[in-house]
mmCIF file of C-alpha atoms in Angstrom:
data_model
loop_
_atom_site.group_PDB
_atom_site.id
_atom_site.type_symbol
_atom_site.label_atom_id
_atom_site.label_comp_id
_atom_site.label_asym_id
_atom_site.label_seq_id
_atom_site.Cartn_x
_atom_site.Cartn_y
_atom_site.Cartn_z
ATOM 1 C CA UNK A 1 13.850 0.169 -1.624
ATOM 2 C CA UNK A 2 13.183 -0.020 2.394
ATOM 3 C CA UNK A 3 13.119 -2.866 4.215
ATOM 4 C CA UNK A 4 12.217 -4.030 7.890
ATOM 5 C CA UNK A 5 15.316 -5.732 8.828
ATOM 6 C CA UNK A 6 16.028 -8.685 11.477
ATOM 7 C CA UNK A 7 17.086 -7.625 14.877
ATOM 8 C CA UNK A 8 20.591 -9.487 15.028
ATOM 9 C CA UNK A 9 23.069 -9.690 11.785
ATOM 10 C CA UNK A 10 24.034 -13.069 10.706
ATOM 11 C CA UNK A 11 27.355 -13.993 11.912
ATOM 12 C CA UNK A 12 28.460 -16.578 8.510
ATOM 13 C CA UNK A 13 31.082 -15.326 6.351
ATOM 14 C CA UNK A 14 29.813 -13.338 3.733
ATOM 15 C CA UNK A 15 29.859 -14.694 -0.023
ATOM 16 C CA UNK A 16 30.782 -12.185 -2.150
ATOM 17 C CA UNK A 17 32.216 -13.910 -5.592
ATOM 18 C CA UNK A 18 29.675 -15.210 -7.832
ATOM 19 C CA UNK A 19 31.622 -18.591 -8.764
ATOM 20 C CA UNK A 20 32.503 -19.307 -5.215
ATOM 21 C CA UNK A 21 29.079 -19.188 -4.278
ATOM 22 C CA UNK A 22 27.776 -21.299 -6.407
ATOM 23 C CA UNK A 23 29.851 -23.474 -6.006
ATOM 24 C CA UNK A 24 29.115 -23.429 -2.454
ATOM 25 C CA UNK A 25 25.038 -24.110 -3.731
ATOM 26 C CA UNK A 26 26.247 -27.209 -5.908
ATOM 27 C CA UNK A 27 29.025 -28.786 -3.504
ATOM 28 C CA UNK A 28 26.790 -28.356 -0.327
ATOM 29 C CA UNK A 29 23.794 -29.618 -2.567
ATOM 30 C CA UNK A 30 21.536 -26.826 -1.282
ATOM 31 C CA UNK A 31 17.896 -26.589 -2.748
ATOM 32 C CA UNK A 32 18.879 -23.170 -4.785
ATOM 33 C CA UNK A 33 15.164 -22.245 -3.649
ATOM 34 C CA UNK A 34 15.879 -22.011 0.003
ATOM 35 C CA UNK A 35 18.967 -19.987 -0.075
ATOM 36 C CA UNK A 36 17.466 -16.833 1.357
ATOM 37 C CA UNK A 37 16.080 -18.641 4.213
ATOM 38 C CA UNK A 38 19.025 -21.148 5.474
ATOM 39 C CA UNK A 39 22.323 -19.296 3.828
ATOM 40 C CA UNK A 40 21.519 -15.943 3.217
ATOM 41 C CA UNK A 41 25.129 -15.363 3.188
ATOM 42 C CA UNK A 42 25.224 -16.680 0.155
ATOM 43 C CA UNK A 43 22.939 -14.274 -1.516
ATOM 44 C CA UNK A 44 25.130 -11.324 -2.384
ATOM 45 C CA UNK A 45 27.375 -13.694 -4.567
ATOM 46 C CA UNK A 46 24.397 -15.338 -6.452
ATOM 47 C CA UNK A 47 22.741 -11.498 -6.805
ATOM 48 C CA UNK A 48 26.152 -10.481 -8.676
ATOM 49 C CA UNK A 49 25.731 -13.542 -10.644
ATOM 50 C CA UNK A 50 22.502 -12.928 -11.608
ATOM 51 C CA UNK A 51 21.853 -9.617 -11.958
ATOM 52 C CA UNK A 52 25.393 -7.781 -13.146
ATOM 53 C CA UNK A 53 24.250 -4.313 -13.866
ATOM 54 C CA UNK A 54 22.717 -4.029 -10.933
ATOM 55 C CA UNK A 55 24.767 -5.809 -8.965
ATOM 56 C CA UNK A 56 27.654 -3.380 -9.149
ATOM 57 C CA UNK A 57 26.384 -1.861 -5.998
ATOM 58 C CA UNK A 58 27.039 -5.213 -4.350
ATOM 59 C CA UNK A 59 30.279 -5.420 -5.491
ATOM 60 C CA UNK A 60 30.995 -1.735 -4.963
ATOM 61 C CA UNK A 61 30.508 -3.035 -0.992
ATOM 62 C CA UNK A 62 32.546 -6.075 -0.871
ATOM 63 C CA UNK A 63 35.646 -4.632 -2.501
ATOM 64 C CA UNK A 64 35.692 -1.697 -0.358
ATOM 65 C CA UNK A 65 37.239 -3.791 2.739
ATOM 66 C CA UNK A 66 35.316 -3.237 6.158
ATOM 67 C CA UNK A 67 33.530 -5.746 8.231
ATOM 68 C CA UNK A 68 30.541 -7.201 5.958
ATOM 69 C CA UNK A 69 27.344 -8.840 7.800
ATOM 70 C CA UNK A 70 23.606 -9.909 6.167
ATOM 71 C CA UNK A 71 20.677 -9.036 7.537
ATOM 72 C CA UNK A 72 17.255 -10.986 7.095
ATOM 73 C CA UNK A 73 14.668 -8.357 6.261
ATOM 74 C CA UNK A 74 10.751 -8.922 4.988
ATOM 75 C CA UNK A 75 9.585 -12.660 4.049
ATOM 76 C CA UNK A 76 6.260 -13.420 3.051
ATOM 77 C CA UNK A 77 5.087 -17.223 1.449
ATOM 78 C CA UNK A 78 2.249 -17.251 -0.714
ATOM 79 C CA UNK A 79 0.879 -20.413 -2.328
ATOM 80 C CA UNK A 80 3.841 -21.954 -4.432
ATOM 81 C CA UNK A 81 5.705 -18.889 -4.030
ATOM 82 C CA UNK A 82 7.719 -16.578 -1.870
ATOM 83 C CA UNK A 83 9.601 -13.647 -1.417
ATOM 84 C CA UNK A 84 12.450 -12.742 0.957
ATOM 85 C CA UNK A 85 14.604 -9.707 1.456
ATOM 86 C CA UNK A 86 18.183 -9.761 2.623
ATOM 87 C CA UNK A 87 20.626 -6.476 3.056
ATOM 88 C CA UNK A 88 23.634 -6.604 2.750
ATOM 89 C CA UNK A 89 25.509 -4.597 5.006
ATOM 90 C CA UNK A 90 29.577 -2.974 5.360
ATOM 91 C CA UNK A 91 30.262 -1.391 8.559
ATOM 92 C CA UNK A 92 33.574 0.657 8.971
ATOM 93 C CA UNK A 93 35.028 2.803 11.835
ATOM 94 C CA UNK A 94 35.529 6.879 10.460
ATOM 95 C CA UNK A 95 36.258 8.937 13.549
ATOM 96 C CA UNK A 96 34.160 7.758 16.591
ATOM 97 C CA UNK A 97 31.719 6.653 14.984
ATOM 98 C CA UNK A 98 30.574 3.637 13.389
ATOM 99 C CA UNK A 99 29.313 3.989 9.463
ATOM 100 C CA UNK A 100 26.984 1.527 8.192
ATOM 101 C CA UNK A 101 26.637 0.752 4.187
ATOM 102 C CA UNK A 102 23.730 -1.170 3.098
ATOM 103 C CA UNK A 103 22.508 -2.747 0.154
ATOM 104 C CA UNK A 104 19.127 -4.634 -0.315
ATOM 105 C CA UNK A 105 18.717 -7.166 -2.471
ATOM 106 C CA UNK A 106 15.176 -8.953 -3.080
ATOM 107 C CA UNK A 107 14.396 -12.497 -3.941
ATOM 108 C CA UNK A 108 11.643 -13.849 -5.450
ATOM 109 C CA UNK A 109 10.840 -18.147 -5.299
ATOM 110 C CA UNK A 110 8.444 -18.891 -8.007
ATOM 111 C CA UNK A 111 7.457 -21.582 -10.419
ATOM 112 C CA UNK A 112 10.944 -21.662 -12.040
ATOM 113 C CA UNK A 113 13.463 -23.335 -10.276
ATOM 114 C CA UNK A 114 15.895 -20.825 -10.252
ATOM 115 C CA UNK A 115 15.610 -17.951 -7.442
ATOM 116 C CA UNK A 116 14.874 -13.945 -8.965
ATOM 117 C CA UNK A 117 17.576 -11.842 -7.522
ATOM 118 C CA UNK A 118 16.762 -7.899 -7.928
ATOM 119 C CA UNK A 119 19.473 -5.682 -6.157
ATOM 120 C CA UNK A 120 17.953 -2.236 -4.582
ATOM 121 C CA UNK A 121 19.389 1.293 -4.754
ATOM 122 C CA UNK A 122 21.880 1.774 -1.797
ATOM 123 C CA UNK A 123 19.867 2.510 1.616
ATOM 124 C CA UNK A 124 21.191 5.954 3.389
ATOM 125 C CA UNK A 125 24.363 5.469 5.659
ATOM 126 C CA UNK A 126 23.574 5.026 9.597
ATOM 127 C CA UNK A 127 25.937 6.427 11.832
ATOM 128 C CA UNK A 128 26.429 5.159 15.443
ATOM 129 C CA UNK A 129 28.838 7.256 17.796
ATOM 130 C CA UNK A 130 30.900 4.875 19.852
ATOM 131 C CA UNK A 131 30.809 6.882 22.903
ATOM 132 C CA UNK A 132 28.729 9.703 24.779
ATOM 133 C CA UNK A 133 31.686 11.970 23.798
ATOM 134 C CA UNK A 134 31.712 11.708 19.970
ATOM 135 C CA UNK A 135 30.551 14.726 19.051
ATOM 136 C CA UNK A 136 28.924 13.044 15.545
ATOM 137 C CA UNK A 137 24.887 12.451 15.661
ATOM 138 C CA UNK A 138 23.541 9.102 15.333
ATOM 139 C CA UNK A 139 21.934 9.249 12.116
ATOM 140 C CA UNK A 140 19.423 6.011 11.304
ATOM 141 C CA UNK A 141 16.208 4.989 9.459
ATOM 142 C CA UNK A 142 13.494 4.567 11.409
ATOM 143 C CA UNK A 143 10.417 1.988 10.309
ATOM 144 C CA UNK A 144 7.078 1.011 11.288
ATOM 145 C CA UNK A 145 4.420 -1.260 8.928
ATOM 146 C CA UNK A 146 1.439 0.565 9.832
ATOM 147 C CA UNK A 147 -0.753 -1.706 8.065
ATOM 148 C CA UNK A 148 -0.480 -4.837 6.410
ATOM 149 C CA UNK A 149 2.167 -6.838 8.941
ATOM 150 C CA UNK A 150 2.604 -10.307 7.519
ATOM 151 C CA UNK A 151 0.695 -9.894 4.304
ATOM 152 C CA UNK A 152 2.065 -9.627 0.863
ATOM 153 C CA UNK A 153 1.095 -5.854 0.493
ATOM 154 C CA UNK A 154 2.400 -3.628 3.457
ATOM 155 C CA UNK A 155 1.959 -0.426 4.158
ATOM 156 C CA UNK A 156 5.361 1.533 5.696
ATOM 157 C CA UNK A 157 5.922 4.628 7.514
ATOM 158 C CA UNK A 158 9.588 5.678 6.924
ATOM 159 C CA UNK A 159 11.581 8.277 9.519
ATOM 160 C CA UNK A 160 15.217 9.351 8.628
ATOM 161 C CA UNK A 161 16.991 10.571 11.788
ATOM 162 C CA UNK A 162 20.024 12.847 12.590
ATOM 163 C CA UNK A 163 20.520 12.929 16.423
ATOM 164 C CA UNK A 164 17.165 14.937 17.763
ATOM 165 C CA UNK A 165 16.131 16.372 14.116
ATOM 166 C CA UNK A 166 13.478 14.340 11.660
ATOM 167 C CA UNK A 167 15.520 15.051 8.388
ATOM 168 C CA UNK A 168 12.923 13.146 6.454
ATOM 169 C CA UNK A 169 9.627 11.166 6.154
ATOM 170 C CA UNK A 170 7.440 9.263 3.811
ATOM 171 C CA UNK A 171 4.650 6.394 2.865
ATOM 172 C CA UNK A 172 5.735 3.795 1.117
ATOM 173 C CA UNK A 173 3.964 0.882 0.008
ATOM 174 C CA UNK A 174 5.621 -2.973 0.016
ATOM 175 C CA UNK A 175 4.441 -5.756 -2.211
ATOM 176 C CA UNK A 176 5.623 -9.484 -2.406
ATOM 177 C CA UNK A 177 5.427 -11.357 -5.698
ATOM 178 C CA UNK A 178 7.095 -14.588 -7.182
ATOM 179 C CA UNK A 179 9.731 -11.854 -8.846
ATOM 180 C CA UNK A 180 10.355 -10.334 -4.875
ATOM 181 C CA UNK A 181 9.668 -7.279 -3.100
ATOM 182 C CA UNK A 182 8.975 -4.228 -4.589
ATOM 183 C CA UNK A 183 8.428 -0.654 -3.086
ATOM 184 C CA UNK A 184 6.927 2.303 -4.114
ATOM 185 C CA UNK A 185 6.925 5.558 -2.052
ATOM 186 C CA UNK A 186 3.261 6.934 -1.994
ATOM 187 C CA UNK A 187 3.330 10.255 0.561
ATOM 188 C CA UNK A 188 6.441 12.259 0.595
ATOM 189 C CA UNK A 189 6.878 14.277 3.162
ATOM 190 C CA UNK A 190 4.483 11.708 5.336
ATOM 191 C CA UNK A 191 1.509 13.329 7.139
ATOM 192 C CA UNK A 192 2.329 14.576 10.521
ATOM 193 C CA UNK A 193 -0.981 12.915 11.809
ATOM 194 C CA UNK A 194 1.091 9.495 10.686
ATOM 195 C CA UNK A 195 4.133 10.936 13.515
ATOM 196 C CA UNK A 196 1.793 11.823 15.679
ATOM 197 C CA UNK A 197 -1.946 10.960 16.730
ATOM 198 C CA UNK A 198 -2.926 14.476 17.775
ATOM 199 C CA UNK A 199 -1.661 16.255 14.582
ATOM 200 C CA UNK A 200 -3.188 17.632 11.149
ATOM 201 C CA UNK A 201 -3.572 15.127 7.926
ATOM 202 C CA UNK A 202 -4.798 12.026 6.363
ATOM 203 C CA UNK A 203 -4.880 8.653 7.593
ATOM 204 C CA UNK A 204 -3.393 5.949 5.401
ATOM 205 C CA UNK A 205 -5.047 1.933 5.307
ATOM 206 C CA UNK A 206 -4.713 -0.500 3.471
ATOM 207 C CA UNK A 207 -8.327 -1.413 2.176
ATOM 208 C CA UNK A 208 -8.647 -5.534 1.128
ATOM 209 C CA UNK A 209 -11.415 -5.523 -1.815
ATOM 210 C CA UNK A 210 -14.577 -8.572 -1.364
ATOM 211 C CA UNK A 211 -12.490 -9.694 -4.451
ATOM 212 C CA UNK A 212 -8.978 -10.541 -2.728
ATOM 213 C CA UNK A 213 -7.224 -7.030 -3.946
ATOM 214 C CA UNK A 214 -5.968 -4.540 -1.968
ATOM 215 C CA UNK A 215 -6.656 -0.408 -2.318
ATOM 216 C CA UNK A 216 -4.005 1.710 -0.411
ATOM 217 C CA UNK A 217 -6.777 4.699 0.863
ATOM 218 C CA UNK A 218 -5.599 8.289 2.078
ATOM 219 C CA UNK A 219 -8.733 10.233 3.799
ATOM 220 C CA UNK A 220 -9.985 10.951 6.996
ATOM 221 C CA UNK A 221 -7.800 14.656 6.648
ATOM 222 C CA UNK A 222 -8.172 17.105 9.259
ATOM 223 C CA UNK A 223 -6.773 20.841 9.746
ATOM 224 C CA UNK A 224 -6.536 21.503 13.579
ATOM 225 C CA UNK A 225 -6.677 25.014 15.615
ATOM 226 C CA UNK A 226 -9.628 24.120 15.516
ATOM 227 C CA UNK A 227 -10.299 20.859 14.159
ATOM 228 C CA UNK A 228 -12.109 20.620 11.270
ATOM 229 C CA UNK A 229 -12.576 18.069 8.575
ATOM 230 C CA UNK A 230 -10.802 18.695 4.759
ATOM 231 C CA UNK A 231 -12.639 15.942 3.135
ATOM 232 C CA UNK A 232 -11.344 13.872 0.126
ATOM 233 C CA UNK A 233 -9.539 10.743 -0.050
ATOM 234 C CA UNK A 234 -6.849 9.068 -2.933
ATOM 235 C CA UNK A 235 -7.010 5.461 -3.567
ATOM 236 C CA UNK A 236 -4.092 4.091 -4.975
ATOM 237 C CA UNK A 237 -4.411 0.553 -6.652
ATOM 238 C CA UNK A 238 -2.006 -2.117 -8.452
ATOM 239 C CA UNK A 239 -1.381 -2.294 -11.538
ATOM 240 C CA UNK A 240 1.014 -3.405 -14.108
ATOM 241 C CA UNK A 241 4.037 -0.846 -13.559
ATOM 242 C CA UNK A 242 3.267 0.199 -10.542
ATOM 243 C CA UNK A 243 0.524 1.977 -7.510
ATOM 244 C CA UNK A 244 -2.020 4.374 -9.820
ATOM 245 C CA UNK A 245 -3.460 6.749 -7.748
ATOM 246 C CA UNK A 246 -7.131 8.181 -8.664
ATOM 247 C CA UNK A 247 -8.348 11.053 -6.862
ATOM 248 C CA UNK A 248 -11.841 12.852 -5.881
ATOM 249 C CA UNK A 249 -15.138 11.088 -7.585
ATOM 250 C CA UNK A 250 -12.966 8.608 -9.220
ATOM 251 C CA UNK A 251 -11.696 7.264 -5.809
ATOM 252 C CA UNK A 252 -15.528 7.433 -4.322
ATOM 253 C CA UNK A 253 -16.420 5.214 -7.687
ATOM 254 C CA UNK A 254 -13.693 3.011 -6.430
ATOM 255 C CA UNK A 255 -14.853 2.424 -3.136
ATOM 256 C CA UNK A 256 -18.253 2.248 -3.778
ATOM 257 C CA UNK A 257 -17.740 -0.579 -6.953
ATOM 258 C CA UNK A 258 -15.804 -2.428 -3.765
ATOM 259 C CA UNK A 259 -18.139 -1.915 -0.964
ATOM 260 C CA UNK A 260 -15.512 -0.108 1.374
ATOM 261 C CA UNK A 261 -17.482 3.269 1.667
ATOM 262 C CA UNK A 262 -15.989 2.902 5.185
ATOM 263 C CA UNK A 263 -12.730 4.441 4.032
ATOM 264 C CA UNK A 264 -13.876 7.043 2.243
ATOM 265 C CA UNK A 265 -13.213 10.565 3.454
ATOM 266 C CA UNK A 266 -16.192 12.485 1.584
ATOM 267 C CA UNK A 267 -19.861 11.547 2.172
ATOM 268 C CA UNK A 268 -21.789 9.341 -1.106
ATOM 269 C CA UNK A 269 -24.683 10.981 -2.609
ATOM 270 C CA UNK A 270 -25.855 8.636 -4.826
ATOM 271 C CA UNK A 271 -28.014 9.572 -8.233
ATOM 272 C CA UNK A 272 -29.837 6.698 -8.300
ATOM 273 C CA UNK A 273 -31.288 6.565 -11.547
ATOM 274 C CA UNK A 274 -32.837 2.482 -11.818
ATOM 275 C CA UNK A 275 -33.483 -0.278 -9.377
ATOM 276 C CA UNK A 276 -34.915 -3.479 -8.911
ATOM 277 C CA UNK A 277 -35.138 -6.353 -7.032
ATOM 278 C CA UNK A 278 -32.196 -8.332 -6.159
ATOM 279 C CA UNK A 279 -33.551 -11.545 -7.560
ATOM 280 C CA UNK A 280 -34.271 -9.829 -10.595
ATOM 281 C CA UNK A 281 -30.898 -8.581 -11.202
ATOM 282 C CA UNK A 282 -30.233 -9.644 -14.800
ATOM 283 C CA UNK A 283 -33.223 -7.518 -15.975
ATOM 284 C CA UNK A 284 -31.222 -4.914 -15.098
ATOM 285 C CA UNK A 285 -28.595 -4.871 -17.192
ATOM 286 C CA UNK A 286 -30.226 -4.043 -20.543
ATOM 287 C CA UNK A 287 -31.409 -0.897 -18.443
ATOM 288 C CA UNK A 288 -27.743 0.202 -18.090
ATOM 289 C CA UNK A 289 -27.153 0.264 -21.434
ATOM 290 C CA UNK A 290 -30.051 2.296 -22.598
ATOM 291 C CA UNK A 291 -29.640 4.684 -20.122
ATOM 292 C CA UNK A 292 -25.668 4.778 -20.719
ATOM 293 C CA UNK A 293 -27.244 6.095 -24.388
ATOM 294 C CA UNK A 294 -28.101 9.532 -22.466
ATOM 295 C CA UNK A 295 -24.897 10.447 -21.026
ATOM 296 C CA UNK A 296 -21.433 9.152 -21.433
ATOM 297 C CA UNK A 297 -20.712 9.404 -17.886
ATOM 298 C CA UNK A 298 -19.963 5.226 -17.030
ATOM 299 C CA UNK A 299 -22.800 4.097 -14.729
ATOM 300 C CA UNK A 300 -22.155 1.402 -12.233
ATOM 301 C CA UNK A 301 -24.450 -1.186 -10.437
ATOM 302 C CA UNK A 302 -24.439 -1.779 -6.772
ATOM 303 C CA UNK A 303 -26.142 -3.519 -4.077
ATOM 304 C CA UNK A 304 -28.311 -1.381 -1.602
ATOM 305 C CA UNK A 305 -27.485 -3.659 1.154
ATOM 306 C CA UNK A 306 -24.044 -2.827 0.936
ATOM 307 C CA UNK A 307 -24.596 0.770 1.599
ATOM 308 C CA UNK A 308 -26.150 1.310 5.409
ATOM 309 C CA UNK A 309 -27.985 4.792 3.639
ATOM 310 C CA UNK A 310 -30.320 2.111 1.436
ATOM 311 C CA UNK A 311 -32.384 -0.044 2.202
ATOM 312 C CA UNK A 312 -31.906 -3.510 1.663
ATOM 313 C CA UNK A 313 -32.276 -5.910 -1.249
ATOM 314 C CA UNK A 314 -32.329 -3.856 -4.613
ATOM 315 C CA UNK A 315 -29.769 -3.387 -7.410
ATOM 316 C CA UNK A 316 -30.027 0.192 -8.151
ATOM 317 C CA UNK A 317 -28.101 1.642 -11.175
ATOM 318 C CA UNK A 318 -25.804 5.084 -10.354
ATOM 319 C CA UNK A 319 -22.962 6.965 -11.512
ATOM 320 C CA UNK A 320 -20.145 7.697 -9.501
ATOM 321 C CA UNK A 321 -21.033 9.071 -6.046
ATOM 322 C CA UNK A 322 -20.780 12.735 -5.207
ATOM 323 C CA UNK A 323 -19.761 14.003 -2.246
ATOM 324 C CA UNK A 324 -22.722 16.503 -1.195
ATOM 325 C CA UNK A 325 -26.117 16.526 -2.517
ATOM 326 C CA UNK A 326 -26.029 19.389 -4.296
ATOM 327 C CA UNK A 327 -23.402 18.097 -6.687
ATOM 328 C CA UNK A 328 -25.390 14.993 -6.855
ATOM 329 C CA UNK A 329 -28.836 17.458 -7.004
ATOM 330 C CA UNK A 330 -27.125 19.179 -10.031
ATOM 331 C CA UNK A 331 -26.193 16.418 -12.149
ATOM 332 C CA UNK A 332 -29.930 14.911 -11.857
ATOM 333 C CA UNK A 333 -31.211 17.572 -14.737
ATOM 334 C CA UNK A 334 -29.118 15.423 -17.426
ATOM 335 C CA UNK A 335 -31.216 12.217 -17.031
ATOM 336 C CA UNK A 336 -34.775 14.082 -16.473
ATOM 337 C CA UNK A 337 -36.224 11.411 -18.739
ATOM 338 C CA UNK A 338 -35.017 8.683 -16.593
ATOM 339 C CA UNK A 339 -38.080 7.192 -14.764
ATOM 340 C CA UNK A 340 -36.615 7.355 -11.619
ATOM 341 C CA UNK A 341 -33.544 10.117 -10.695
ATOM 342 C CA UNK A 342 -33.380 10.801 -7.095
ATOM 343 C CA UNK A 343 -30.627 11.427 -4.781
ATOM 344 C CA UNK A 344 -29.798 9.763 -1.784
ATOM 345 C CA UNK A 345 -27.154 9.199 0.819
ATOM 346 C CA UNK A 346 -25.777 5.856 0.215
ATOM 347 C CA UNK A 347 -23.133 6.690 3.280
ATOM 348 C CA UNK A 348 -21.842 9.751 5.803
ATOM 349 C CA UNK A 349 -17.965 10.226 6.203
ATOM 350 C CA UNK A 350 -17.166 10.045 9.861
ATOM 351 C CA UNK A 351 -15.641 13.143 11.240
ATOM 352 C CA UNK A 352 -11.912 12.973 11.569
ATOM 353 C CA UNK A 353 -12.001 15.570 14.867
ATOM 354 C CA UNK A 354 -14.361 12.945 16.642
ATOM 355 C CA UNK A 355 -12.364 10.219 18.520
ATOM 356 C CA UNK A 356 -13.461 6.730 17.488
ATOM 357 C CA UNK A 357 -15.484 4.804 19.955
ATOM 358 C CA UNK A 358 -13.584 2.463 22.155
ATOM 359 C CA UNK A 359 -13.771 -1.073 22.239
ATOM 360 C CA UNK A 360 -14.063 -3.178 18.911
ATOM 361 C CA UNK A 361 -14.332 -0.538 15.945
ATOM 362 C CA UNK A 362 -18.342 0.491 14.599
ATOM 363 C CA UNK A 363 -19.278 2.347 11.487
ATOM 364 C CA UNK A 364 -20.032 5.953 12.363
ATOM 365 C CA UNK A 365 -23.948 6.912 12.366
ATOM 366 C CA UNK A 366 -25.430 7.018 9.263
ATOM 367 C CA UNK A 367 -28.443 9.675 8.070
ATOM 368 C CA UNK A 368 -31.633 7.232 7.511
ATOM 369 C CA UNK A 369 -33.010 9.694 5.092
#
């Protein structure tokens, strides 16, 4: 678990023993709910009383003596719900430098009236030398939400550091819920293109759905000396247990289904196999199914004015898009009865070796074929 912490600790006393802080909660008659936000000192006490298995780490840190401070990390408040991070952190003096200890612990504010404390794996020590003559290495975590800042789902870039040297890197993905934060690391090492502008890889977005869900999307990649586009793109989306990835046509299915063809790194030849007026759309459903009959490939319906490769106003009736037309050319022999079965380009992948145009972001030409 990684966390964007405050800029200044907290200077209260830290609550370590369970009883004592709740008893703290009861005397003080503080709303248990707002804890995180108004004594998040408090937290690593009612974490150990919450969560004991877990909570050994927090305990491991306030019985090893040292100076012990809380942080404020990630918040987010949703609509009768919230979720807050707080790290606890032991700092101690070992040679000239300065070792930091740090444990997060998540909470979630939901419908019950009791807080959801969830204590993280241990975070990696930070070192800071005291003086320009300690010959240690600062060693510290470096992180930047490269998409998603303020929003329930964020997406992080994560740097480990020792002195000059990057001794890590990944992706990560953040997600607030009524049970807390959760994390799940995506892209390990991250792509160099994420550490710097000019080099080789992917981009990673986040990619918000019409329907109010989010797609993490890798694509764009690039090889350089000389630039040249790899194609392909992994969507990642939520589901119970975790961030499923799907790669290749399923991803391009994805996309399509959602109307965000815009992050897709391959082109979308579409087979089109039925359409018909938008107006008219429930006549097209019994169509589906007796086409589906010829081919258990799943076919999918879509709107042509969603797509700037169609024109405008039709529900046409495709499987999954490939990503050249002579995949998409090839497949058309297994539905030679259909009345229609033609390929088209329903989009064109912008080329990752082209700067974008400046100014407010456009969609990259299109092919009007």
């Amino acid at each position: 678990m990684v966390i964007g912490l405050a800029a200044a600790a907290l200077a209260a006393p830290v609550v370590c023993e369970p009883g004592e802080a709740a008893r703290l909660v009861r005397d003080a008659n503080i709303e248990p709910t707002r804890v995180p936000v108004t004594h998040p000192w408090l937290v690593p006490g009612l974490a150990r009383a919450s969560q004991a298995a877990a909570a050994a780490a927090v305990a491991q840190e306030c019985d090893a003596g040292g100076e012990l401070v809380v942080q404020r990390g990630d918040q987010y408040e949703g609509a009768g719900w919230s979720a807050y991070m707080v790290v606890l952190s032991r700092v101690e003096l070992e040679g000239c430098s300065l070792v930091h200890h740090r444990v997060p612990i998540s909470v979630g504010i939901g419908p019950e009236e009791q807080p959801h404390y969830t204590v993280g794996e241990p975070l990696p020590e930070e070192r800071t030398p005291l003086d320009a003559s300690c010959p240690d290495p600062a060693v510290w975590r470096e992180q930047t939400v490269i998409d998603g800042e303020n929003t329930a789902v964020r997406l992080v870039l994560v740097v480990d550091h020792a002195g000059d040297q990057v001794t890590h890197s990944h992706v990560a993905v953040r997600t607030a819920s009524p049970a807390g934060w959760e994390e799940q690391v995506l892209v390990t090492p991250a792509p160099p293109r994420l550490l710097d502008p000019a080099a080789a890889g992917p981009l990673l977005r986040l990619a918000p759905t019409p329907e109010g869900d989010v797609f993490v999307v890798a694509s764009q990649d690039r090889a350089l000396a000389p630039c040249r586009a790899l194609g392909g793109q992994t969507v990642w989306r939520h589901a119970p247990g975790g961030w499923v990835a799907s790669e290749g046509r399923d991803a391009l299915r994805l996309l399509a289904e959602h109307a965000l063809w815009r992050y897709a790194g391959d082109d979308g030849w579409l087979l089109i196999l039925a359409l018909d007026d938008e107006e008219d759309e429930d006549l097209i459903d019994p169509r589906i199914r007796r086409l589906q009959r010829r081919d258990p490939e799943p076919l999918m319906k879509l709107h042509s004015g969603d797509f700037p490769g169609l024109h405008a106003g039709y529900v046409v009736v495709t499987p999954a898009p490939w990503p050249t037309e002579a995949l998409a050319d090839a497949a058309r022999g297994r539905w030679r009865r259909s009345a229609l079965a033609y390929v088209k380009a329903a989009w064109r992948a912008p080329d990752p070796c082209v700067p974008p145009p400046a100014g407010p972001s456009a969609p990259a030409p299109q092919d009007s074929r």
